[in-house]
């Protein structure tokens, strides 16, 4: 039973694909009409010196943007490293929190629906409001977190969640995980729900403990769901502009600068769309590589 | 009798621990939300002049201000409209496509699957201008249709992959059994596969709904008339260059969260074990 | 049961969305309608047949409940005088506004007239998107109104010798201080230069338990904090002839000033993480003695603040000038406008009749026309009176010592180089190497200037 995922793979061999084409047609139409052209246009832009300032004089420059980016852009490397660290940490952390919440809320308890809803609310509130309240509760002078920690005697001086250069990266990671765990939770929860209860019953008869049965029964079952949710979360986090921008705008002193913000600055404040597009293409390539790695890892 | 008592007791303790864990984690995770609710109940003065989470005196003026103010009910209705329409369409289209991707594996379909991921990877900020161009050519700028279709196009890649993942974990034998009973492939999808993957579909639905609800970037660019704006744009009307009416924004956010809570409460009921509902049991 | 419910739900949603696509696709923006009608008929013919539509995008400068009504009433009055014209006012949200304008311009759906934040006209001008407004100045000269506005305010938006936008309001920055705290700290004389300012902050630190000075350190308001002290010290990001000047002696002095404040604990440790809203929260809860912000009417609503706060008179640096930053905000006409003449007339009318927007809309801004300043409103409370008397006579634009906005300004300002300079000092715990910081930022400024050519 545990190799359910394999079943799916084996069963993918239906001879007549016509029905398949028909089923997939609406999706193809919508996605390709709306999104393919803009994306191809983005790729094209990366090979030009397209500038917002002179949109009428666009020249094809080949790989110049990419070469500049890799050879001369000093900021690029430090930003890329933090972007990757940020992404991996946020995805990992949100997966762990999401898994814990999913396991807890998968149990047969009262008011389950109510609790599940509460756990999803961080996702539901408008990002501006969420970020501002996050800033307020973590403020060093009046934030409730510092006040509570101080009154409990755990710390002496306030923690500068947004001002201490060694803490601020951790803060944005925690914020990112806080924003993303509801997604992980809901996906894992639905994955957990598709596991037939019999396998746990048989595990109980075998006498294996909860940890063992989690590792040997639950996790393999969630393989598919895990792969997809982690891939999607990687993409969103790596491309996510809003979360960090609303908290720190990439500061202090570019300490929390990530590629999407850098792309945004390049595209709009410098008006250099071509260069920005080449960053975006490079980001897509990195993401593709990470996704393939992730695929290998889950297999 | 004695053994049973001990078992009961340990089960009770286990339950108590579960509840305790759930409630404490939820409290911590919802601290910013508590802060938001607290702010919404503070008077304009108190929002910026007090530092506690909750107001010293509960004040409903922000809510009155928001409800009486310009267009709030309209924003709410528009958001509901967009989110529900996109979610429904998304579920239908993604189910069809996800099924095809899960059950038919040929070259073209595989390429489409990878293309979906690549499309997801290209950041939105850079494609806004060409995207706007597409809608202009379709004559859809400033229409509800532009919002619904663009949201749909942005949710679909994710939804298709999610749904495909859930379909992959449903054994093909079940469909074969349905074929023996005389079902066509399409009927098998509707009667066997879809019901079995309801938890997954519910997750996708909740998710798509939430993402539509708070989307701001596209909405702010495609829609220029207040009558068509949703809540995400409506919230910004409380915002000036360097000054935000936090009390009203928080109150509006709280009000805007209510429909979401109702939606999740309804949708999460489908997050029950699909397998027990289906025919695998026994 | 669940299944059935789900089906019904899906069905309803489908119907809804179908209806949406069908019903709304007929509607078009005012904009597009203007364009297509402009293409069809000659201007003159059309004037007699159907009303000319002017689309006016106005930033959400003031509170949603009071501000839009006043702007609309001005537009209504213009319509009364020009019965053939219909002005459509649309409030534009601040978040994302730059992209909203960019997409509109590059897709040919820009409005006829717009008010925008002050750094944008230079960007739009580089794109070739604006119509020169010199003819309005000519008319003002004839009407004798030209000199009512300072020449410097016209210069702000004069690019390549042409006036591309007109100032309609002045948005000053100021230092506000708590009179009661100053008294408690034993400060008898208000500071006259920045050594005196430091001295005052030190006394507050020593004699009271409030935070001596705070403002934003994290968001884009942080560059206003830096610009403020730059101008006091008679310097800026670039020189008068647009060369990078961050590494100059005077800028290092500004950085050193902030370093001293950090070292002596005159600003809170967390300031680098504060957005303006956090700083406001500290000030309005009475924890701060001196606060840098734009004047806001909400200050009058907090009894404790309103009764004890005053505008700190402008002071100067030892070798500086008595000056304070003030930003003139522009109104402009897009080249795409099919009714450019009417759009210009409306722009002129708006500038001439903007007084109610400044006095009755809940917006706290000041006129660029000197004659408006004699309106009793601007003396009606301590805040407005203080700003009008103590600050306005000394305002200089934030890009000083340049004369006008310059092409690289968008990047220098947008990427917050001044704010980052400040952040570098604020995070160094009083041990900042000001020269190295100045050099680093100077490099960024130089790059920006180079790439904008």
Coordinates of C-alpha atoms in Angstrom, one line a residue, chain B residues 69-79 82 142-144 147 219-220 222-235 237, chain C residues 24 27-30 57 68 72 88-93:
Chain B
X69 CA -17.8 55.2 3.8
X70 CA -17.4 55.2 0.1
X71 CA -18.1 51.9 -1.7
X72 CA -17.1 49.4 0.9
X73 CA -20.0 47.1 0.3
X74 CA -19.3 47.3 -3.4
X75 CA -15.6 46.4 -2.9
X76 CA -16.7 43.5 -0.8
X77 CA -19.2 42.3 -3.4
X78 CA -16.7 42.6 -6.2
X79 CA -14.1 40.7 -4.4
X82 CA -14.0 37.7 -8.6
X142 CA -11.3 47.8 -17.2
X143 CA -13.7 44.9 -17.3
X144 CA -14.6 42.3 -14.8
X147 CA -9.6 40.4 -13.8
X219 CA -6.1 44.7 -9.9
X220 CA -4.6 48.1 -9.5
X222 CA -6.3 46.6 -15.0
X223 CA -9.2 48.3 -13.2
X224 CA -9.6 52.0 -13.3
X225 CA -13.2 52.5 -12.2
X226 CA -14.2 52.4 -8.6
X227 CA -17.3 50.5 -9.4
X228 CA -15.3 47.4 -10.4
X229 CA -12.6 47.5 -7.7
X230 CA -12.3 44.7 -5.2
X231 CA -11.3 45.0 -1.5
X232 CA -7.6 44.9 -2.1
X233 CA -7.7 48.1 -4.0
X234 CA -10.5 49.5 -1.8
X235 CA -8.2 49.2 1.3
X237 CA -8.2 54.4 -0.3
Chain C
X24 CA -19.0 43.9 -18.6
X27 CA -17.8 48.8 -21.0
X28 CA -14.7 50.7 -21.8
X29 CA -12.6 53.1 -19.8
X30 CA -13.3 56.8 -20.2
X57 CA -5.9 61.2 -12.4
X68 CA -12.1 63.6 -3.2
X72 CA -14.5 67.1 -7.6
X88 CA -13.6 62.8 -14.9
X89 CA -11.7 62.7 -11.6
X90 CA -10.1 59.4 -10.6
X91 CA -8.3 58.9 -7.3
X92 CA -5.1 56.9 -7.8
X93 CA -3.9 54.8 -4.8

